[in-house]
Each structure stands twice: as C-alpha cells, then as structure tokens.
Amino acid sequence: MANTNKSTLRKKLPFLVILTAALIGASTLRDYLSFEALRDNREALIAFRDANYLVAVLGFIAIYIVIVAFSLPGAAIATLTGGFLFATFPGFLFNITAATIGATAIFSAARMGFGDKLAAKMENSEGMVKTIKDGIDENQWSVLFLIRLVPAVPFFVANLVPALVDVPLRRFVISTFFGIIPGSVVYTSVGAGLGEVFARGETPNLGIIFEPHILLPILGLCALALLPIIIKAVRGKEGL
C-alpha cells in the first residue's frame, strides 16, 4: 500500500508543481510580465536582440515555454513580445512553437497524474458523463481544433481537458500547433506594430481578435471543425 501511494504521488508531483508555480506566479509575477514592463524595457530588449539574435530567439522561446508550462501570467504579453522583437514572421513561428511545447508539458503532467484514472472512470460510468466521453472520443480531431480556435476558451483549460479524456499525445500536439496559428498570427502582428503604439503613448488593443474582420474568419474555421460532427449527427451516428 505504501509503495502504491508513493507511486501515485510521484505521478501527480509534476502537475502539483505546475499548479503551485501557477498560484505563486499569479501573485508575484504579474508586474514583471506586463505591457508596462515591455514598454519600459523595449530599448534594452531591442539592443540585446540586435547584438545577440540567436541567443535572443532561444531565450525568448525558453521563457515563453516556461510561462505556458507553468500557466504563469503574461502569455499574451509574451506573444506581443514575439511580434515586437521578431516581426510577424518569423515571430509567430517562435510563438506557436514555444506555446505548443509549453502546452505539451502541462498536458503530459496532467495526464500522467490524473488523466488515465479519470478517463477510465468516465469510460466505466453511465449517463451524461459517458455520453460526453464517447462524443469526444468519436470526434477528437474536431473537438481539439475547436477548443483551440474558439477565442473564449482559456488556453489553460484547452491544455487540461484533452489530458483528462485520454487524448493521444500526437493528436494533442498537432491540433495545438495548427489550432493556435490564427490567434497567434493576430496577436503577433499586433506586437509587430507596438513601436507605433509606444510612440503614441497608447496600449495595444488585445480585443482585436473579437472585431468582425478577425473574428468571422476564425468562426468560419470553427464551423469547418464542427462539420464532421454535424455530418455524423445528420447521418444518425452518435455525436456530441
């Protein structure tokens, strides 16, 4: 029994560490990972990038991975910084690469600690819980892309839900990488224009993704992700 408890704790430890870091970071790092911090340090960041481009790229990606993996505040600012320092291209590639790696880390930790047992319980349950689990299993690709594309779904939630319903790692990585591209391109492009924003003494419009000319194409992609589910429902097959 003691060995079983130790094994269970060992599996849960990575996720518990992430959760603890997230709670500590939420209260201590908010002022350091903010738009104001980026604005006040922009000249030093640009100078460092110009003198050490490769180191700047690797350092930025590493910091972004840590922010996402430990669910620290500042992911949006990190995306803006990617655009500010490296332009929309290749900045958005750095952003989605780092975000995918960080998301995979927290997904793996959650699945190792809780995913297998929870998925088994859901599989053996009855009623609505089993229906939801079966629906997700049957439409995994569509659901995975949908939760990435919908702007209202928090990134942290989109990382955890797949882990708790036993989504394969490969599917999670692929859907994360490609699913976050639209939003990442939008925010990276906003970051690429921060020089003018700083010059005017303004703050960036992070709500731009909800403006019609941006939101409607993303909703179109959401509709495409939903299409296989709708077709299955129309054909009378079990769906979500």
mmCIF file of N, CA and C in Angstrom, residues 117-227:
data_model
loop_
_atom_site.group_PDB
_atom_site.id
_atom_site.type_symbol
_atom_site.label_atom_id
_atom_site.label_comp_id
_atom_site.label_asym_id
_atom_site.label_seq_id
_atom_site.Cartn_x
_atom_site.Cartn_y
_atom_site.Cartn_z
ATOM 1 N N LYS A 117 -6.597 7.598 -14.848
ATOM 2 C CA LYS A 117 -7.622 7.163 -13.898
ATOM 3 C C LYS A 117 -8.967 7.825 -14.185
ATOM 4 N N LEU A 118 -8.930 9.132 -14.475
ATOM 5 C CA LEU A 118 -10.180 9.844 -14.734
ATOM 6 C C LEU A 118 -10.830 9.336 -16.007
ATOM 7 N N ALA A 119 -10.017 9.106 -17.056
ATOM 8 C CA ALA A 119 -10.563 8.599 -18.313
ATOM 9 C C ALA A 119 -11.197 7.222 -18.110
ATOM 10 N N ALA A 120 -10.551 6.386 -17.286
ATOM 11 C CA ALA A 120 -11.102 5.054 -17.004
ATOM 12 C C ALA A 120 -12.425 5.155 -16.260
ATOM 13 N N LYS A 121 -12.503 6.095 -15.305
ATOM 14 C CA LYS A 121 -13.748 6.281 -14.567
ATOM 15 C C LYS A 121 -14.867 6.763 -15.500
ATOM 16 N N MET A 122 -14.522 7.677 -16.398
ATOM 17 C CA MET A 122 -15.519 8.181 -17.333
ATOM 18 C C MET A 122 -15.978 7.076 -18.282
ATOM 19 N N GLU A 123 -15.033 6.230 -18.692
ATOM 20 C CA GLU A 123 -15.347 5.143 -19.616
ATOM 21 C C GLU A 123 -16.290 4.129 -18.966
ATOM 22 N N ASN A 124 -16.117 3.922 -17.674
ATOM 23 C CA ASN A 124 -16.935 2.937 -16.968
ATOM 24 C C ASN A 124 -18.198 3.522 -16.342
ATOM 25 N N SER A 125 -18.376 4.825 -16.503
ATOM 26 C CA SER A 125 -19.553 5.467 -15.935
ATOM 27 C C SER A 125 -20.749 5.317 -16.874
ATOM 28 N N GLU A 126 -21.879 5.855 -16.462
ATOM 29 C CA GLU A 126 -23.091 5.792 -17.270
ATOM 30 C C GLU A 126 -23.701 7.185 -17.371
ATOM 31 N N GLY A 127 -24.674 7.309 -18.235
ATOM 32 C CA GLY A 127 -25.418 8.554 -18.350
ATOM 33 C C GLY A 127 -24.666 9.627 -19.113
ATOM 34 N N MET A 128 -24.855 10.898 -18.681
ATOM 35 C CA MET A 128 -24.331 12.054 -19.405
ATOM 36 C C MET A 128 -22.809 12.038 -19.480
ATOM 37 N N VAL A 129 -22.136 11.669 -18.390
ATOM 38 C CA VAL A 129 -20.666 11.657 -18.379
ATOM 39 C C VAL A 129 -20.123 10.728 -19.449
ATOM 40 N N LYS A 130 -20.696 9.539 -19.548
ATOM 41 C CA LYS A 130 -20.257 8.572 -20.562
ATOM 42 C C LYS A 130 -20.567 9.077 -21.964
ATOM 43 N N THR A 131 -21.696 9.748 -22.130
ATOM 44 C CA THR A 131 -22.074 10.280 -23.432
ATOM 45 C C THR A 131 -21.074 11.332 -23.897
ATOM 46 N N ILE A 132 -20.685 12.210 -22.969
ATOM 47 C CA ILE A 132 -19.701 13.250 -23.298
ATOM 48 C C ILE A 132 -18.367 12.617 -23.667
ATOM 49 N N LYS A 133 -17.922 11.651 -22.867
ATOM 50 C CA LYS A 133 -16.649 10.973 -23.141
ATOM 51 C C LYS A 133 -16.685 10.293 -24.508
ATOM 52 N N ASP A 134 -17.775 9.582 -24.818
ATOM 53 C CA ASP A 134 -17.891 8.906 -26.110
ATOM 54 C C ASP A 134 -17.913 9.915 -27.257
ATOM 55 N N GLY A 135 -18.602 11.025 -27.035
ATOM 56 C CA GLY A 135 -18.678 12.052 -28.078
ATOM 57 C C GLY A 135 -17.319 12.645 -28.391
ATOM 58 N N ILE A 136 -16.533 12.911 -27.344
ATOM 59 C CA ILE A 136 -15.186 13.443 -27.543
ATOM 60 C C ILE A 136 -14.302 12.416 -28.230
ATOM 61 N N ASP A 137 -14.401 11.155 -27.791
ATOM 62 C CA ASP A 137 -13.590 10.094 -28.401
ATOM 63 C C ASP A 137 -13.889 9.956 -29.887
ATOM 64 N N GLU A 138 -15.174 10.049 -30.246
ATOM 65 C CA GLU A 138 -15.582 9.839 -31.627
ATOM 66 C C GLU A 138 -15.235 11.020 -32.519
ATOM 67 N N ASN A 139 -15.078 12.196 -31.927
ATOM 68 C CA ASN A 139 -14.837 13.410 -32.724
ATOM 69 C C ASN A 139 -13.591 14.155 -32.223
ATOM 70 N N GLN A 140 -12.554 13.407 -31.862
ATOM 71 C CA GLN A 140 -11.418 14.033 -31.205
ATOM 72 C C GLN A 140 -10.784 15.161 -32.011
ATOM 73 N N TRP A 141 -10.507 14.915 -33.287
ATOM 74 C CA TRP A 141 -9.846 15.955 -34.081
ATOM 75 C C TRP A 141 -10.682 17.225 -34.117
ATOM 76 N N SER A 142 -11.980 17.086 -34.347
ATOM 77 C CA SER A 142 -12.862 18.253 -34.439
ATOM 78 C C SER A 142 -12.901 19.012 -33.118
ATOM 79 N N VAL A 143 -13.049 18.275 -32.020
ATOM 80 C CA VAL A 143 -13.133 18.913 -30.703
ATOM 81 C C VAL A 143 -11.816 19.597 -30.353
ATOM 82 N N LEU A 144 -10.700 18.945 -30.631
ATOM 83 C CA LEU A 144 -9.391 19.516 -30.311
ATOM 84 C C LEU A 144 -9.150 20.820 -31.071
ATOM 85 N N PHE A 145 -9.472 20.821 -32.358
ATOM 86 C CA PHE A 145 -9.298 22.054 -33.132
ATOM 87 C C PHE A 145 -10.276 23.127 -32.677
ATOM 88 N N LEU A 146 -11.480 22.710 -32.320
ATOM 89 C CA LEU A 146 -12.500 23.674 -31.920
ATOM 90 C C LEU A 146 -12.096 24.419 -30.651
ATOM 91 N N ILE A 147 -11.595 23.706 -29.637
ATOM 92 C CA ILE A 147 -11.242 24.383 -28.391
ATOM 93 C C ILE A 147 -10.007 25.265 -28.560
ATOM 94 N N ARG A 148 -9.217 25.015 -29.587
ATOM 95 C CA ARG A 148 -8.081 25.896 -29.866
ATOM 96 C C ARG A 148 -8.524 27.148 -30.639
ATOM 97 N N LEU A 149 -9.486 26.984 -31.510
ATOM 98 C CA LEU A 149 -9.891 28.090 -32.374
ATOM 99 C C LEU A 149 -10.813 29.083 -31.678
ATOM 100 N N VAL A 150 -11.670 28.593 -30.777
ATOM 101 C CA VAL A 150 -12.629 29.486 -30.115
ATOM 102 C C VAL A 150 -11.875 30.413 -29.156
ATOM 103 N N PRO A 151 -11.898 31.733 -29.391
ATOM 104 C CA PRO A 151 -11.122 32.663 -28.561
ATOM 105 C C PRO A 151 -11.524 32.663 -27.091
ATOM 106 N N ALA A 152 -12.782 32.269 -26.809
ATOM 107 C CA ALA A 152 -13.278 32.342 -25.433
ATOM 108 C C ALA A 152 -12.779 31.198 -24.556
ATOM 109 N N VAL A 153 -12.188 30.158 -25.147
ATOM 110 C CA VAL A 153 -11.697 29.024 -24.356
ATOM 111 C C VAL A 153 -10.303 29.347 -23.820
ATOM 112 N N PRO A 154 -10.131 29.441 -22.485
ATOM 113 C CA PRO A 154 -8.808 29.740 -21.914
ATOM 114 C C PRO A 154 -7.776 28.691 -22.332
ATOM 115 N N PHE A 155 -6.555 29.146 -22.581
ATOM 116 C CA PHE A 155 -5.502 28.248 -23.045
ATOM 117 C C PHE A 155 -5.234 27.152 -22.022
ATOM 118 N N PHE A 156 -5.272 27.495 -20.737
ATOM 119 C CA PHE A 156 -5.027 26.529 -19.670
ATOM 120 C C PHE A 156 -6.070 25.412 -19.712
ATOM 121 N N VAL A 157 -7.332 25.785 -19.924
ATOM 122 C CA VAL A 157 -8.413 24.799 -19.999
ATOM 123 C C VAL A 157 -8.227 23.894 -21.216
ATOM 124 N N ALA A 158 -7.848 24.503 -22.349
ATOM 125 C CA ALA A 158 -7.648 23.728 -23.572
ATOM 126 C C ALA A 158 -6.487 22.758 -23.450
ATOM 127 N N ASN A 159 -5.573 23.014 -22.516
ATOM 128 C CA ASN A 159 -4.470 22.088 -22.270
ATOM 129 C C ASN A 159 -4.882 20.941 -21.356
ATOM 130 N N LEU A 160 -5.763 21.223 -20.410
ATOM 131 C CA LEU A 160 -6.122 20.225 -19.409
ATOM 132 C C LEU A 160 -7.197 19.250 -19.872
ATOM 133 N N VAL A 161 -8.237 19.768 -20.524
ATOM 134 C CA VAL A 161 -9.367 18.912 -20.904
ATOM 135 C C VAL A 161 -8.927 17.701 -21.723
ATOM 136 N N PRO A 162 -8.102 17.866 -22.763
ATOM 137 C CA PRO A 162 -7.671 16.683 -23.529
ATOM 138 C C PRO A 162 -6.911 15.669 -22.672
ATOM 139 N N ALA A 163 -6.145 16.155 -21.690
ATOM 140 C CA ALA A 163 -5.390 15.240 -20.832
ATOM 141 C C ALA A 163 -6.324 14.396 -19.981
ATOM 142 N N LEU A 164 -7.458 14.957 -19.605
ATOM 143 C CA LEU A 164 -8.370 14.262 -18.700
ATOM 144 C C LEU A 164 -9.323 13.314 -19.416
ATOM 145 N N VAL A 165 -9.319 13.348 -20.756
ATOM 146 C CA VAL A 165 -10.168 12.407 -21.511
ATOM 147 C C VAL A 165 -9.320 11.475 -22.376
ATOM 148 N N ASP A 166 -8.021 11.397 -22.020
ATOM 149 C CA ASP A 166 -7.128 10.403 -22.625
ATOM 150 C C ASP A 166 -6.895 10.617 -24.119
ATOM 151 N N VAL A 167 -6.727 11.879 -24.534
ATOM 152 C CA VAL A 167 -6.388 12.175 -25.927
ATOM 153 C C VAL A 167 -4.936 11.758 -26.188
ATOM 154 N N PRO A 168 -4.638 11.089 -27.291
ATOM 155 C CA PRO A 168 -3.254 10.707 -27.607
ATOM 156 C C PRO A 168 -2.351 11.934 -27.742
ATOM 157 N N LEU A 169 -1.120 11.803 -27.307
ATOM 158 C CA LEU A 169 -0.168 12.913 -27.330
ATOM 159 C C LEU A 169 -0.006 13.483 -28.735
ATOM 160 N N ARG A 170 0.115 12.611 -29.745
ATOM 161 C CA ARG A 170 0.338 13.075 -31.116
ATOM 162 C C ARG A 170 -0.797 13.972 -31.587
ATOM 163 N N ARG A 171 -2.026 13.576 -31.301
ATOM 164 C CA ARG A 171 -3.174 14.389 -31.710
ATOM 165 C C ARG A 171 -3.170 15.737 -30.987
ATOM 166 N N PHE A 172 -2.814 15.704 -29.713
ATOM 167 C CA PHE A 172 -2.786 16.944 -28.944
ATOM 168 C C PHE A 172 -1.768 17.916 -29.524
ATOM 169 N N VAL A 173 -0.569 17.429 -29.812
ATOM 170 C CA VAL A 173 0.496 18.297 -30.327
ATOM 171 C C VAL A 173 0.114 18.886 -31.681
ATOM 172 N N ILE A 174 -0.369 18.044 -32.590
ATOM 173 C CA ILE A 174 -0.716 18.507 -33.937
ATOM 174 C C ILE A 174 -1.852 19.523 -33.889
ATOM 175 N N SER A 175 -2.908 19.221 -33.134
ATOM 176 C CA SER A 175 -4.057 20.123 -33.074
ATOM 177 C C SER A 175 -3.697 21.431 -32.373
ATOM 178 N N THR A 176 -2.805 21.365 -31.390
ATOM 179 C CA THR A 176 -2.370 22.585 -30.708
ATOM 180 C C THR A 176 -1.563 23.470 -31.651
ATOM 181 N N PHE A 177 -0.585 22.873 -32.317
ATOM 182 C CA PHE A 177 0.299 23.655 -33.196
ATOM 183 C C PHE A 177 -0.497 24.370 -34.284
ATOM 184 N N PHE A 178 -1.355 23.624 -34.973
ATOM 185 C CA PHE A 178 -2.099 24.234 -36.083
ATOM 186 C C PHE A 178 -3.321 25.022 -35.601
ATOM 187 N N GLY A 179 -3.906 24.600 -34.473
ATOM 188 C CA GLY A 179 -5.109 25.271 -33.990
ATOM 189 C C GLY A 179 -4.856 26.665 -33.445
ATOM 190 N N ILE A 180 -3.645 26.927 -32.921
ATOM 191 C CA ILE A 180 -3.364 28.241 -32.354
ATOM 192 C C ILE A 180 -2.779 29.208 -33.381
ATOM 193 N N ILE A 181 -2.574 28.758 -34.598
ATOM 194 C CA ILE A 181 -1.975 29.639 -35.611
ATOM 195 C C ILE A 181 -2.801 30.896 -35.861
ATOM 196 N N PRO A 182 -4.128 30.822 -36.090
ATOM 197 C CA PRO A 182 -4.883 32.050 -36.375
ATOM 198 C C PRO A 182 -4.753 33.105 -35.278
ATOM 199 N N GLY A 183 -5.002 32.721 -34.032
ATOM 200 C CA GLY A 183 -4.901 33.681 -32.937
ATOM 201 C C GLY A 183 -3.493 34.191 -32.746
ATOM 202 N N SER A 184 -2.509 33.312 -32.917
ATOM 203 C CA SER A 184 -1.118 33.712 -32.743
ATOM 204 C C SER A 184 -0.693 34.726 -33.804
ATOM 205 N N VAL A 185 -1.115 34.511 -35.029
ATOM 206 C CA VAL A 185 -0.776 35.461 -36.101
ATOM 207 C C VAL A 185 -1.363 36.831 -35.797
ATOM 208 N N VAL A 186 -2.603 36.859 -35.310
ATOM 209 C CA VAL A 186 -3.260 38.138 -34.992
ATOM 210 C C VAL A 186 -2.484 38.877 -33.914
ATOM 211 N N TYR A 187 -2.210 38.220 -32.797
ATOM 212 C CA TYR A 187 -1.538 38.897 -31.691
ATOM 213 C C TYR A 187 -0.073 39.198 -31.995
ATOM 214 N N THR A 188 0.569 38.338 -32.784
ATOM 215 C CA THR A 188 1.956 38.625 -33.169
ATOM 216 C C THR A 188 2.018 39.861 -34.058
ATOM 217 N N SER A 189 1.044 39.999 -34.949
ATOM 218 C CA SER A 189 1.007 41.181 -35.811
ATOM 219 C C SER A 189 0.736 42.441 -35.001
ATOM 220 N N VAL A 190 -0.089 42.322 -33.951
ATOM 221 C CA VAL A 190 -0.297 43.463 -33.048
ATOM 222 C C VAL A 190 1.029 43.826 -32.378
ATOM 223 N N GLY A 191 1.770 42.813 -31.943
ATOM 224 C CA GLY A 191 3.063 43.055 -31.325
ATOM 225 C C GLY A 191 4.052 43.700 -32.278
ATOM 226 N N ALA A 192 3.973 43.321 -33.556
ATOM 227 C CA ALA A 192 4.886 43.899 -34.554
ATOM 228 C C ALA A 192 4.655 45.388 -34.732
ATOM 229 N N GLY A 193 3.456 45.857 -34.383
ATOM 230 C CA GLY A 193 3.145 47.287 -34.506
ATOM 231 C C GLY A 193 3.280 48.050 -33.203
ATOM 232 N N LEU A 194 3.880 47.433 -32.192
ATOM 233 C CA LEU A 194 3.974 48.089 -30.888
ATOM 234 C C LEU A 194 4.854 49.337 -30.902
ATOM 235 N N GLY A 195 5.802 49.402 -31.845
ATOM 236 C CA GLY A 195 6.657 50.588 -31.909
ATOM 237 C C GLY A 195 5.825 51.848 -32.051
ATOM 238 N N GLU A 196 4.831 51.810 -32.938
ATOM 239 C CA GLU A 196 3.954 52.968 -33.136
ATOM 240 C C GLU A 196 3.060 53.191 -31.922
ATOM 241 N N VAL A 197 2.623 52.108 -31.297
ATOM 242 C CA VAL A 197 1.789 52.223 -30.096
ATOM 243 C C VAL A 197 2.568 52.902 -28.976
ATOM 244 N N PHE A 198 3.819 52.492 -28.785
ATOM 245 C CA PHE A 198 4.668 53.116 -27.767
ATOM 246 C C PHE A 198 4.871 54.596 -28.075
ATOM 247 N N ALA A 199 5.087 54.908 -29.339
ATOM 248 C CA ALA A 199 5.338 56.294 -29.733
ATOM 249 C C ALA A 199 4.135 57.185 -29.435
ATOM 250 N N ARG A 200 2.926 56.632 -29.534
ATOM 251 C CA ARG A 200 1.703 57.410 -29.269
ATOM 252 C C ARG A 200 1.321 57.384 -27.800
ATOM 253 N N GLY A 201 2.055 56.606 -27.001
ATOM 254 C CA GLY A 201 1.736 56.518 -25.583
ATOM 255 C C GLY A 201 0.455 55.762 -25.302
ATOM 256 N N GLU A 202 0.101 54.826 -26.176
ATOM 257 C CA GLU A 202 -1.139 54.073 -26.020
ATOM 258 C C GLU A 202 -0.847 52.645 -25.570
ATOM 259 N N THR A 203 -1.906 51.869 -25.384
ATOM 260 C CA THR A 203 -1.779 50.453 -25.080
ATOM 261 C C THR A 203 -2.370 49.656 -26.235
ATOM 262 N N PRO A 204 -1.868 48.451 -26.492
ATOM 263 C CA PRO A 204 -2.365 47.668 -27.630
ATOM 264 C C PRO A 204 -3.798 47.204 -27.422
ATOM 265 N N ASN A 205 -4.510 47.036 -28.514
ATOM 266 C CA ASN A 205 -5.896 46.571 -28.475
ATOM 267 C C ASN A 205 -5.916 45.042 -28.513
ATOM 268 N N LEU A 206 -5.923 44.422 -27.329
ATOM 269 C CA LEU A 206 -5.918 42.957 -27.267
ATOM 270 C C LEU A 206 -7.291 42.381 -27.580
ATOM 271 N N GLY A 207 -8.290 43.235 -27.664
ATOM 272 C CA GLY A 207 -9.628 42.776 -28.037
ATOM 273 C C GLY A 207 -9.830 42.724 -29.540
ATOM 274 N N ILE A 208 -8.761 42.952 -30.295
ATOM 275 C CA ILE A 208 -8.873 42.981 -31.748
ATOM 276 C C ILE A 208 -9.376 41.661 -32.313
ATOM 277 N N ILE A 209 -9.090 40.556 -31.607
ATOM 278 C CA ILE A 209 -9.490 39.251 -32.121
ATOM 279 C C ILE A 209 -11.008 39.096 -32.143
ATOM 280 N N PHE A 210 -11.712 39.946 -31.397
ATOM 281 C CA PHE A 210 -13.170 39.888 -31.372
ATOM 282 C C PHE A 210 -13.816 40.868 -32.356
ATOM 283 N N GLU A 211 -12.991 41.609 -33.098
ATOM 284 C CA GLU A 211 -13.538 42.503 -34.116
ATOM 285 C C GLU A 211 -13.983 41.682 -35.325
ATOM 286 N N PRO A 212 -15.056 42.116 -35.995
ATOM 287 C CA PRO A 212 -15.672 41.290 -37.048
ATOM 288 C C PRO A 212 -14.710 40.789 -38.119
ATOM 289 N N HIS A 213 -13.801 41.648 -38.606
ATOM 290 C CA HIS A 213 -12.933 41.234 -39.705
ATOM 291 C C HIS A 213 -11.925 40.176 -39.276
ATOM 292 N N ILE A 214 -11.701 40.029 -37.972
ATOM 293 C CA ILE A 214 -10.822 38.982 -37.447
ATOM 294 C C ILE A 214 -11.645 37.791 -36.964
ATOM 295 N N LEU A 215 -12.713 38.081 -36.238
ATOM 296 C CA LEU A 215 -13.497 37.016 -35.604
ATOM 297 C C LEU A 215 -14.234 36.149 -36.614
ATOM 298 N N LEU A 216 -14.791 36.763 -37.665
ATOM 299 C CA LEU A 216 -15.596 35.998 -38.619
ATOM 300 C C LEU A 216 -14.789 34.900 -39.330
ATOM 301 N N PRO A 217 -13.575 35.195 -39.820
ATOM 302 C CA PRO A 217 -12.790 34.096 -40.413
ATOM 303 C C PRO A 217 -12.471 32.986 -39.414
ATOM 304 N N ILE A 218 -12.210 33.348 -38.142
ATOM 305 C CA ILE A 218 -11.933 32.330 -37.132
ATOM 306 C C ILE A 218 -13.176 31.494 -36.873
ATOM 307 N N LEU A 219 -14.346 32.154 -36.835
ATOM 308 C CA LEU A 219 -15.597 31.411 -36.667
ATOM 309 C C LEU A 219 -15.845 30.490 -37.860
ATOM 310 N N GLY A 220 -15.396 30.927 -39.030
ATOM 311 C CA GLY A 220 -15.501 30.070 -40.210
ATOM 312 C C GLY A 220 -14.682 28.801 -40.044
ATOM 313 N N LEU A 221 -13.477 28.946 -39.472
ATOM 314 C CA LEU A 221 -12.644 27.777 -39.194
ATOM 315 C C LEU A 221 -13.301 26.883 -38.137
ATOM 316 N N CYS A 222 -13.957 27.516 -37.157
ATOM 317 C CA CYS A 222 -14.686 26.740 -36.140
ATOM 318 C C CYS A 222 -15.793 25.920 -36.795
ATOM 319 N N ALA A 223 -16.470 26.544 -37.764
ATOM 320 C CA ALA A 223 -17.547 25.837 -38.463
ATOM 321 C C ALA A 223 -16.994 24.633 -39.222
ATOM 322 N N LEU A 224 -15.807 24.802 -39.824
ATOM 323 C CA LEU A 224 -15.181 23.677 -40.521
ATOM 324 C C LEU A 224 -14.826 22.557 -39.551
ATOM 325 N N ALA A 225 -14.363 22.951 -38.350
ATOM 326 C CA ALA A 225 -14.032 21.942 -37.347
ATOM 327 C C ALA A 225 -15.280 21.191 -36.888
ATOM 328 N N LEU A 226 -16.412 21.883 -36.874
ATOM 329 C CA LEU A 226 -17.674 21.273 -36.446
ATOM 330 C C LEU A 226 -18.319 20.422 -37.529
ATOM 331 N N LEU A 227 -17.921 20.646 -38.779
ATOM 332 C CA LEU A 227 -18.583 19.999 -39.900
ATOM 333 C C LEU A 227 -18.631 18.467 -39.782
#
